[in-house]
């Protein structure tokens, strides 16, 4: 038990210190362009949490990050570096949109589950193909998922320009589908119970994201399938020794990852845009990698990291809007610093913090056996 | 005359692990000095500090009476220390001469340095009776000669003090004897030899002094002539140990495994097992002896469903598997084959998993551990906990990460998982490699208990002592082929040693 608490404390401490460092350096950068770092911080936090519209947008971004973060994490537990959440989300959204266009006359209760299934299926296929190529052909999944992002991108352009486009318009989008296929947004829900809040894209998908995170957690650590997947990820020889089918697990992991990324389509297409359009997934897939790494590839950590990036996105937009010298690029820089310190340089202070945590615990518990 | 090496109060810590604690050691010039201790006792760390791989946290090093700071292997070489590593550091596609010169070339052109070195090297070979063809390619030489090349490398760099780290691990008994003759020759000519080993036999056979390490500390310095194996074993472990295995004679029953004309090729299409046939019966332990790398690994992996085979058949009970049939490790497990693999860290365990997860690896689909969707974690915990007590795995904590167990306890964890399923056939590879004496004792007793319960045991080990003390019948493998079968009461080290070297007995 002590091992676990010690580890948890260490992980929390490392992440906190890294984030602080990222923010301190961001502060210096802001100060160097002549702005007040305190003011910037306050503006960002106000933008993210200060009023109902800000909160709505923050949580709306958070929803997307949860899905793409989970998509990276589940594959990562099988030692697969899934860079393809971007493409999987894109194709997942295509699935959602097609169902909503096709079934728009049916009741919402029919469309919703079908659309969720379609987003999962389309995303899963887009993840499964690189998975298959990795398992059976040895094509590295990093390369193939990147390629599949591009393939998804040109495929969508082709479909939207040539086939799915609404006749008589210039912009490559489908027509808006019927209201039966619209996922209720939060301000509508609140409206039904008599509370008026400012309309934002935030919709029911947020709860689906929580449910997904819960199931991913149970799946990875509490089922035999998750056990097999983790074994393949941690030690392939041991997996073969245990009679676990490595190829199948790789394909399954990539399919699940694709399905989770595909859920971005529910939030974006069903929840907000109500039509298929270009680049609705833009950037969420890649940021999902950072979200997952900062969240230690654990669904609970991913929820927190998603919220952090939701704040950075929404608060950053507010900051760029409020100040003259700080523009969108400065906000990207702050996000970059967070990724750099909490992701890439994650182990910068690990030895020192480990020693610190260890000394705290040493006094209270005996050290376990060493060989 | 000052001692060749004197270490004073060396301490070294890795994270929370104290690898060396106030270790002092004095090695007299011109002696063969043994350092013995179990795996993880700190021998290798100490020698790595002496050879400059690590720096001590505290303590001093004196070489030939002079206090030195050794910050790298180059410093060590400059002060006359040479090291022969457990795993040879040679370039396969270079000649002996090129390997010896590598890193200490003289002159501008390679040819000049090679010509230069040739004379010196041949001179050295004569002087120390270390004959090796200087123009032979490393890849063409047998292991025993490779070790000579390593020693020559050290001598060429003017080493006066030679450190040998577990040098006999890859040698046949005859090759080991050769090595010992060389070491004696070296010491006669005034070189100092430090021999690191965990084998008591070697210490008694060749050293004049011996130092014993336990848990990172030096527990005794003794004259070899004034001690014996029992005392050394006790010092190493810290309690009395039984070096002999007590067992009754076997009473073989019905046949459990029969393999016929088995042929196995590796991924490079190289034949690893050639036309092998034998059978194992219930109630007997069949030992397979051989120098590491002669097809034993491939044989084990084939019999346990990890590797496919290209010819012949495996019959297990009523189930006959031909080459080309679909089979995998889980099929073999379902048939009742337990497998303790040769390398527990690479294959037997997922070291990042906690003990209770490793305790079901391979059996994780078993109904007992699962409900419809999720695993029954309460049962997993109870099951693991009671088995850990039964198999004396310490600490008996099912929630502890497997990498935090000592080597011996990791191995017990694997043995526990495989034996507690009560398989009809237990296939064991290197059951006690890197395992402390206490755990060796325990594992050997358990293996014999399985045999006595009427189960079949197939044992593969490169430790000849282990084969001799456990097996009822012994097969010897060389280069993928079966060299011969010897029953336990006829077996002796010399006979098996010759077979291990690929020398067939004359038909009697």
XYZ file of C-alpha atoms in Angstrom, chain A residues 3-4 218 222-225 227-228 230-231 234-235 237-238 240-244 358 368-371, chain B residues 329-330 333 339 345-347 349-350 353 357 362 364-365 370-375 377 404 406 417-418:
50
model
C 4.410 1.794 -2.470
C 1.261 3.063 -4.135
C -11.780 -0.532 -15.978
C -9.480 -4.763 -14.512
C -10.267 -7.077 -17.401
C -8.386 -10.025 -18.860
C -8.299 -8.270 -22.236
C -4.269 -7.571 -18.904
C -3.254 -9.150 -22.198
C -0.629 -4.491 -21.023
C 1.435 -7.670 -21.124
C 5.317 -4.290 -21.259
C 7.075 -7.435 -22.429
C 8.402 -12.162 -25.028
C 6.463 -12.729 -21.840
C 4.222 -14.995 -26.281
C 5.346 -17.164 -23.392
C 1.913 -16.714 -21.801
C 0.178 -17.763 -25.018
C -1.123 -14.285 -25.743
C 11.669 8.499 -0.423
C 11.366 -3.640 0.868
C 13.786 -6.386 -0.026
C 16.456 -5.752 -2.593
C 18.526 -8.370 -4.339
C 1.893 -21.565 -25.531
C -1.667 -21.497 -24.273
C -0.583 -25.006 -20.954
C 7.142 -23.958 -18.112
C 13.082 -11.199 -16.551
C 12.832 -11.400 -20.306
C 10.149 -14.029 -20.495
C 7.730 -12.178 -15.688
C 6.469 -8.781 -16.639
C 3.495 -5.829 -13.056
C -0.629 -10.161 -11.866
C -0.576 -17.428 -18.943
C -5.255 -15.254 -16.798
C -8.147 -16.579 -18.895
C -12.598 -13.949 -14.050
C -16.212 -12.965 -13.827
C -18.131 -12.025 -16.981
C -16.245 -8.842 -17.730
C -13.837 -7.971 -14.995
C -11.247 -10.023 -13.227
C -9.350 -9.286 -7.945
C 11.428 -5.069 -6.502
C 15.307 -10.180 -5.425
C 2.971 -20.000 -10.766
C 3.972 -22.997 -12.846
